[in-house]
Amino acid sequence: MSVSLSRDGDVAVILIDNPPVNAASQAVRAGVVDTLATANADPAIAAIVIACAGKTFVAGADVREFGKPPVPPFLPDVVLSIENSAKPVVAAVHGTALGGGFEIALAAHARIAIEDASFGLPEVKLGIVPGAGGTQRLPRLAGMVTAIELAASGRRISAGEAQKLGVIDRIAEGGLIAAATAFARELAGKPLRRTGDLPVRPFDEQQAAAQIAAADKKARGQISPGEAARLVRLAADLRLSEGLARERAKFLELVGSEQAAALRYVFAAERAAGKIPGLEDVAPRAIGNVGVVGAGLMGAGIAVSFADAGYSVTVVERDQPSAEAGRSRVESLYDRMVKSGRIDAAGKAERLGRMNFFADRAALSGSDLVIEAVFDDLDVKRELFSALSGIVRPDAILATNTSYLDPDAIAEVVANPQRFVGLHFFSPANVMRLVEVVRTATVSPEVLATGLSVVKRLGKLGVVSGVCEGFIGNRIFTVYRQHCDFMLEEGALPHEIDAAMEAFGFPMGPYAVNDLAGLDISWARRKRNAATRDPSERYVVIADRLCEAGRFGQKTGKGYYSYADGRKTVDPEVTALIEAVSREGGHVRRSFGPDEIVERIMTAIVEEGRKILDEGIALRASDIDLVLINGYGYPAWRGGPMYQAGLAAADAQ
Ligand code: 3HC
């Protein structure tokens, strides 16, 4: 039985028990309708509680039912039967009340939650809109502006924030079900507060219009966020029943869309990425104290990620001034978060309280895991790991954040190399969700499993990669960039390629990204690797020429573009330089349309992806898609290049 009914005096407790996340499957929907009817028909019952067993309140509709013929009762009917109950219904929330789960709670006459519960409408992330009243009821409780923001972004709010917004009534002190039962008893016999009957409070029309426009813009081609925002806005104009009908129609339209299918694939891909053949029965180790060596931009971002997730963090730099500079860098990252409202001053102090900065590696002796983010040079890293081997516990996990070096060459100097793993973060590390967990030749299953579990605790997405130049992501990105350069040489211009890729859905084109990141780092790498380059391989000198001319990107005011007055503009000097390179190489320049640009890049990416799969560097095609989506801005709503090429069908779908 996925739904049971028990009685506590005059209060009926409806308990949903459908592991793992209490998704609102057909059995759950039918069970709630039936138990609700039973409770309403029972004269000894005065009020009703809806709660869940296990780790969470209902985490949404059952996504496995999407794409199959729907079987009644449908979720909107369940939700209406809650709202129309003659006896008060209190939703008792723990864990995550998401999507249809949040909608069930919104339809109850009151909501109580434990402090670490959270709420959200993540439907847009699945390419759909809420389909059981979320867009119509949330604005009636939270106000228009907040409701648009939450429905369009899918952002989760904590119980505390939900209470401040008026979305929930109480935070439970003590046991949740006991508190909910007492609350329900208080409401018995009193007039019911039905969310759907509440008016939408007056709001700033212009602000709402601007939010809707911003949702469309930010979605870069994804339909659902703007549609969710528009539906919320309608709540102010339409009667509840009309608003619900509009919402349902849009839900049904989008649930069958290509974008929703692609995003469901991504959802499944993310769950598949954490399942590594051979590690099913391997328990990850508990990690408490984490050391970070190097507090440059990358190291500071990594340290912040760990402190945010509650780890104690020891940051080590080479000398006192560098350690102080590291601390300032971390502080300024937190200042930015305070400014943007993501954390408050107390949150900053709490996180900084978990961090210590030292100029002496000996401070790492108590660490369970040490990750380095020092200069990406083999000798530098080998010296560091050889020294660390004598400082940390013999079983402490050692991790490298290298992007391009061979971790197995670093492992040679590590005592007990089965504890050595790659954790390749993307910059800025405290923001970017992807971490490639690099399976070195020597790493033990336990250490690999621990790497993945730590990344998950950071709230990030870990994808396992085998060892090769650039791992999964940078290896593909290098090929992507090469083909862009080939097109430059053959007749395209940077702004044409950028515009094509931005129209495809990337937040920035490759040359704008290059200008932002700086051209000098990859130039230095090319110079280091010049001696070993295969002379028969096609090599485009445009980037080198730009660097020789001092054009290192935004930081020097010019790169592929000019930034003379702070604005990115096409620079005739760059056009002339590219044309000269084409002439020297004997290329007759021709024009490239956006479709050809995208197709050429996609073909190159997929071809490299196939090689990566064949070599066993990636475990699944869907892992490659996840790397591109989460590390390089590939539009998630397209599913990823391997999915689009039809190569991922058997993986995560
Ligand atoms: N339906 C079916 N299965 C689901 C599910 C859902 N809504 N949500 C999670 N699961 C499954 C996962 O696939 C996974 O299965 P597996 O063990 O076989 O791989 C299992 O539950 C555990 O999931 P996670 O590994 O993600 O567990 P976590 O503890 O890390 O996270 C969670 C739990 C926060 C609930 C996360 O799973 C999540 O975000 N789920 C999606 C929630 C969501 O998108 N809800 C909206 C659905 S659409 C909707 O409600 C439409 C409505 O408006 C009509």
PDB file of C-alpha atoms and ligand atoms in Angstrom, residues 20-21 23 55-56 59-64 66 75 96 98-101 103 122-123 126 128-132 156 248 251 267 271 275 456, ligand 1:
ATOM      1  CA  PRO A  20      12.497   6.407  -2.906  1.00  0.00           C
ATOM      2  CA  VAL A  21      11.037   9.927  -3.193  1.00  0.00           C
ATOM      3  CA  ALA A  23       6.614  10.442  -6.387  1.00  0.00           C
ATOM      4  CA  LYS A  55      13.240  10.703   3.403  1.00  0.00           C
ATOM      5  CA  THR A  56      10.975  13.241   1.759  1.00  0.00           C
ATOM      6  CA  ALA A  59       9.090  15.034  -4.772  1.00  0.00           C
ATOM      7  CA  GLY A  60       6.775  15.532  -7.724  1.00  0.00           C
ATOM      8  CA  ALA A  61       4.822  13.724 -10.369  1.00  0.00           C
ATOM      9  CA  ASP A  62       6.318  10.362 -11.273  1.00  0.00           C
ATOM     10  CA  VAL A  63       8.552  11.278 -14.209  1.00  0.00           C
ATOM     11  CA  ARG A  64       8.578   7.652 -15.338  1.00  0.00           C
ATOM     12  CA  PHE A  66       5.576  10.949 -18.615  1.00  0.00           C
ATOM     13  CA  LEU A  75      -2.830  15.045 -10.218  1.00  0.00           C
ATOM     14  CA  THR A  96      11.722  18.280  -0.548  1.00  0.00           C
ATOM     15  CA  LEU A  98       8.837  19.612  -5.330  1.00  0.00           C
ATOM     16  CA  GLY A  99       6.612  20.062  -8.363  1.00  0.00           C
ATOM     17  CA  GLY A 100       3.443  18.051  -7.821  1.00  0.00           C
ATOM     18  CA  GLY A 101       4.469  17.627  -4.177  1.00  0.00           C
ATOM     19  CA  GLU A 103       1.252  21.604  -5.525  1.00  0.00           C
ATOM     20  CA  PRO A 122      11.409  22.469 -10.771  1.00  0.00           C
ATOM     21  CA  GLU A 123       9.122  21.552 -13.696  1.00  0.00           C
ATOM     22  CA  LEU A 126      12.164  19.122 -17.167  1.00  0.00           C
ATOM     23  CA  ILE A 128       7.415  21.523 -18.736  1.00  0.00           C
ATOM     24  CA  VAL A 129       5.331  23.861 -16.601  1.00  0.00           C
ATOM     25  CA  PRO A 130       3.633  22.975 -13.327  1.00  0.00           C
ATOM     26  CA  GLY A 131       0.516  20.999 -14.198  1.00  0.00           C
ATOM     27  CA  ALA A 132      -1.438  20.763 -10.954  1.00  0.00           C
ATOM     28  CA  ARG A 156      14.099  25.880  -4.234  1.00  0.00           C
ATOM     29  CA  ARG A 248      -3.111  22.096 -17.743  1.00  0.00           C
ATOM     30  CA  PHE A 251       1.489  21.264 -19.378  1.00  0.00           C
ATOM     31  CA  PHE A 267      17.592  14.064 -15.660  1.00  0.00           C
ATOM     32  CA  ARG A 271      21.239   9.777 -12.047  1.00  0.00           C
ATOM     33  CA  LYS A 275      26.316   4.625 -10.944  1.00  0.00           C
ATOM     34  CA  LYS A 456      27.739  15.047  -4.641  1.00  0.00           C
TER      35      LYS A 456
HETATM   36  N1  3HC B   1       9.664  10.596 -10.359  1.00  0.00           N
HETATM   37  C1  3HC B   1      10.182   9.339 -10.401  1.00  0.00           C
HETATM   38  N2  3HC B   1      11.371   9.017  -9.873  1.00  0.00           N
HETATM   39  C2  3HC B   1      12.072   9.998  -9.282  1.00  0.00           C
HETATM   40  C3  3HC B   1      11.599  11.322  -9.194  1.00  0.00           C
HETATM   41  C4  3HC B   1      10.322  11.607  -9.760  1.00  0.00           C
HETATM   42  N3  3HC B   1       9.775  12.826  -9.711  1.00  0.00           N
HETATM   43  N4  3HC B   1      12.515  12.049  -8.550  1.00  0.00           N
HETATM   44  C5  3HC B   1      13.525  11.215  -8.246  1.00  0.00           C
HETATM   45  N5  3HC B   1      13.259   9.982  -8.682  1.00  0.00           N
HETATM   46  C6  3HC B   1      14.111   8.799  -8.551  1.00  0.00           C
HETATM   47  C7  3HC B   1      15.429   8.968  -9.239  1.00  0.00           C
HETATM   48  O1  3HC B   1      15.342   8.667 -10.610  1.00  0.00           O
HETATM   49  C8  3HC B   1      16.318   8.010  -8.479  1.00  0.00           C
HETATM   50  O2  3HC B   1      16.045   6.725  -8.988  1.00  0.00           O
HETATM   51  P1  3HC B   1      17.210   5.623  -9.022  1.00  0.00           P
HETATM   52  O3  3HC B   1      17.592   5.385  -7.590  1.00  0.00           O
HETATM   53  O4  3HC B   1      16.555   4.474  -9.696  1.00  0.00           O
HETATM   54  O5  3HC B   1      18.308   6.235  -9.821  1.00  0.00           O
HETATM   55  C9  3HC B   1      15.750   8.068  -7.053  1.00  0.00           C
HETATM   56  O6  3HC B   1      14.444   8.645  -7.186  1.00  0.00           O
HETATM   57  C10 3HC B   1      16.565   8.946  -6.125  1.00  0.00           C
HETATM   58  O7  3HC B   1      16.764  10.199  -6.752  1.00  0.00           O
HETATM   59  P2  3HC B   1      18.117  11.011  -6.566  1.00  0.00           P
HETATM   60  O8  3HC B   1      19.275  10.136  -6.839  1.00  0.00           O
HETATM   61  O9  3HC B   1      17.958  12.241  -7.365  1.00  0.00           O
HETATM   62  O10 3HC B   1      18.042  11.297  -5.007  1.00  0.00           O
HETATM   63  P3  3HC B   1      18.481  12.591  -4.209  1.00  0.00           P
HETATM   64  O11 3HC B   1      18.204  12.287  -2.806  1.00  0.00           O
HETATM   65  O12 3HC B   1      19.810  13.044  -4.630  1.00  0.00           O
HETATM   66  O13 3HC B   1      17.452  13.747  -4.685  1.00  0.00           O
HETATM   67  C11 3HC B   1      15.333  14.736  -5.196  1.00  0.00           C
HETATM   68  C12 3HC B   1      16.092  13.647  -4.401  1.00  0.00           C
HETATM   69  C13 3HC B   1      15.737  16.119  -4.700  1.00  0.00           C
HETATM   70  C14 3HC B   1      13.874  14.541  -4.969  1.00  0.00           C
HETATM   71  C15 3HC B   1      15.693  14.614  -6.696  1.00  0.00           C
HETATM   72  O14 3HC B   1      15.516  13.280  -7.095  1.00  0.00           O
HETATM   73  C16 3HC B   1      14.873  15.464  -7.617  1.00  0.00           C
HETATM   74  O15 3HC B   1      15.140  16.634  -7.776  1.00  0.00           O
HETATM   75  N6  3HC B   1      13.868  14.868  -8.262  1.00  0.00           N
HETATM   76  C17 3HC B   1      13.093  15.515  -9.288  1.00  0.00           C
HETATM   77  C18 3HC B   1      12.017  16.344  -8.696  1.00  0.00           C
HETATM   78  C19 3HC B   1      11.167  16.947  -9.779  1.00  0.00           C
HETATM   79  O16 3HC B   1      11.630  17.348 -10.824  1.00  0.00           O
HETATM   80  N7  3HC B   1       9.864  17.052  -9.517  1.00  0.00           N
HETATM   81  C20 3HC B   1       8.947  17.602 -10.438  1.00  0.00           C
HETATM   82  C21 3HC B   1       8.396  16.513 -11.317  1.00  0.00           C
HETATM   83  S1  3HC B   1       7.330  17.149 -12.566  1.00  0.00           S
HETATM   84  C22 3HC B   1       5.848  17.436 -11.768  1.00  0.00           C
HETATM   85  O17 3HC B   1       5.764  17.308 -10.572  1.00  0.00           O
HETATM   86  C23 3HC B   1       4.725  17.840 -12.643  1.00  0.00           C
HETATM   87  C24 3HC B   1       3.556  18.342 -11.874  1.00  0.00           C
HETATM   88  O18 3HC B   1       3.582  19.752 -11.813  1.00  0.00           O
HETATM   89  C25 3HC B   1       2.266  17.922 -12.526  1.00  0.00           C
END
